[in-house]
Amino acid sequence: MELLAAAACAIAIEMQQDAQLRLRPTCPAAFTATHAAVGEALARSADRRQVTLHLGRLTGYPWLSALLARQASSSRQWSERVAPEAYVRRALLGMPEFTALFDPPWRIEGLAVQSVRLRPARELDLAQGHPVPPERLLPYDAIVSVNLVR
């Protein structure tokens, strides 16, 4: 395991067998730190055509957790009755900030989402002026793994 100090947060990069990579932020990671760590992890996989990158829980990346909650707060597709894993998968794949983490020649082939956590809107950092009932449950966290190919 090696720590990559990027911005104000270090992110541990673990290389495992079978083209498995795992990121472990030591503190809440900003977009810049996350992008740098993903780039470094993928650079270490230059001899591979396919890798799985385990991000872990989205709460380790507050920028991504907040984007997910904000998107769900204004989405007509989100409902507490919808399968939360499927919604989060679609939301992340459609989010330019998320897909921008994976620079060419890498592209997302698949996205595994598990253990989605919901929280009332009143407890989340949402944009001001958006009328969301304070009790409405929104996704803000999940365990995420990305399958990448080149």
Coordinates of C-alpha atoms in Angstrom, one line a residue, residues 4-142:
L4 CA -0.6 9.4 -2.5
A5 CA -0.6 12.9 -1.0
A6 CA -2.8 14.9 -3.3
A7 CA -4.2 18.3 -2.3
A8 CA -5.0 18.2 1.5
C9 CA -5.9 14.5 1.7
A10 CA -3.8 11.4 1.3
I11 CA -5.4 8.5 -0.6
A12 CA -4.0 5.0 -0.1
I13 CA -3.7 3.0 -3.3
E14 CA -3.8 -0.8 -2.8
M15 CA -2.9 -3.0 -5.7
Q16 CA -4.2 -6.5 -5.3
Q17 CA -4.0 -9.6 -7.5
D18 CA -6.3 -10.1 -10.4
A19 CA -6.2 -6.5 -11.6
Q20 CA -8.0 -5.3 -8.4
L21 CA -7.2 -1.7 -7.2
R22 CA -8.6 -0.2 -4.0
L23 CA -8.6 3.5 -3.0
R24 CA -8.7 4.4 0.7
P25 CA -9.0 8.1 1.5
T26 CA -7.4 8.9 4.9
C27 CA -9.7 12.0 5.2
P28 CA -12.6 13.5 3.1
A29 CA -11.1 13.6 -0.4
A30 CA -11.7 16.5 -2.8
F31 CA -12.2 16.0 -6.5
T32 CA -8.6 17.0 -7.3
A33 CA -7.2 14.4 -4.8
T34 CA -9.6 11.7 -6.1
H35 CA -8.7 12.4 -9.8
A36 CA -5.0 12.3 -9.0
A37 CA -5.3 9.0 -7.1
V38 CA -7.4 7.4 -9.8
G39 CA -4.8 8.5 -12.4
E40 CA -1.9 7.1 -10.4
A41 CA -3.7 3.8 -9.7
L42 CA -4.5 3.4 -13.4
A43 CA -0.9 4.4 -14.4
R44 CA 0.3 1.5 -12.3
S45 CA -2.0 -0.8 -14.3
A46 CA -0.4 0.1 -17.6
D47 CA 0.2 -3.5 -18.5
R48 CA -3.5 -4.5 -18.0
R49 CA -6.3 -4.2 -20.4
Q50 CA -8.9 -4.5 -17.7
V51 CA -9.0 -3.5 -14.0
T52 CA -11.5 -3.1 -11.2
L53 CA -11.2 0.0 -9.1
H54 CA -12.9 -0.2 -5.7
L55 CA -13.7 3.3 -4.5
G56 CA -15.4 2.0 -1.3
R57 CA -18.0 4.3 0.3
L58 CA -18.9 7.5 -1.4
T59 CA -18.8 9.4 1.9
G60 CA -15.0 9.2 1.6
Y61 CA -15.5 11.5 -1.4
P62 CA -17.8 14.3 0.0
W63 CA -18.0 16.1 -3.4
L64 CA -19.4 13.0 -5.0
S65 CA -21.8 12.2 -2.1
A66 CA -23.1 15.8 -2.3
L67 CA -23.5 15.6 -6.1
L68 CA -25.5 12.3 -5.8
A69 CA -27.8 13.8 -3.1
R70 CA -28.4 17.0 -5.1
Q71 CA -29.1 15.1 -8.3
A72 CA -31.6 12.8 -6.5
S73 CA -33.3 15.9 -4.9
S74 CA -34.2 17.2 -8.3
S75 CA -34.7 13.9 -10.2
R76 CA -38.1 12.7 -11.3
Q77 CA -36.5 9.2 -11.5
W78 CA -35.7 9.0 -7.8
S79 CA -38.2 7.6 -5.3
E80 CA -37.7 5.7 -2.1
R81 CA -39.7 2.9 -3.8
V82 CA -37.1 2.7 -6.7
A83 CA -34.3 0.2 -6.4
P84 CA -31.7 2.5 -4.9
E85 CA -28.7 0.6 -6.4
A86 CA -30.0 0.9 -9.9
Y87 CA -30.7 4.6 -9.4
V88 CA -27.3 5.4 -8.0
R89 CA -25.6 3.4 -10.9
R90 CA -27.5 5.4 -13.5
A91 CA -26.9 8.7 -11.7
L92 CA -23.1 8.1 -11.5
L93 CA -22.8 6.9 -15.1
G94 CA -24.6 10.1 -16.2
M95 CA -22.6 12.4 -14.0
P96 CA -19.7 14.1 -15.9
E97 CA -17.8 14.8 -12.7
F98 CA -17.7 11.0 -12.0
T99 CA -16.9 9.8 -15.5
A100 CA -14.2 12.5 -15.8
L101 CA -12.2 10.6 -13.1
F102 CA -11.3 7.9 -15.8
D103 CA -9.0 9.4 -18.4
P104 CA -8.5 7.8 -21.8
P105 CA -7.6 5.2 -22.8
W106 CA -9.7 3.9 -19.9
R107 CA -13.4 3.7 -20.2
I108 CA -16.1 2.4 -17.8
E109 CA -17.4 -1.1 -18.7
G110 CA -19.4 -1.7 -15.6
L111 CA -20.3 -0.2 -12.3
A112 CA -21.2 -2.2 -9.1
V113 CA -23.2 -0.4 -6.5
Q114 CA -24.1 -1.9 -3.1
S115 CA -25.4 -0.9 0.3
V116 CA -27.0 2.5 -0.7
R117 CA -27.6 4.7 2.3
L118 CA -30.5 7.1 2.5
R119 CA -30.9 10.2 4.6
P120 CA -33.6 12.8 5.1
A121 CA -33.1 15.9 2.9
R122 CA -32.9 18.2 6.0
E123 CA -29.6 16.4 7.0
L124 CA -27.9 16.8 3.6
D125 CA -26.1 19.7 1.9
L126 CA -28.6 20.7 -0.7
A127 CA -28.8 23.8 -2.9
Q128 CA -30.7 26.7 -1.3
G129 CA -34.1 27.5 -2.7
H130 CA -34.9 24.0 -4.0
P131 CA -38.2 22.9 -2.5
V132 CA -37.6 19.4 -1.2
P133 CA -39.7 18.1 1.7
P134 CA -37.3 17.9 4.6
E135 CA -38.3 14.3 5.4
R136 CA -37.8 13.1 1.8
L137 CA -35.1 10.3 1.8
L138 CA -32.3 10.8 -0.6
P139 CA -29.3 8.6 -1.5
Y140 CA -26.0 10.0 -0.4
D141 CA -23.7 7.0 0.1
A142 CA -23.0 3.6 -1.4

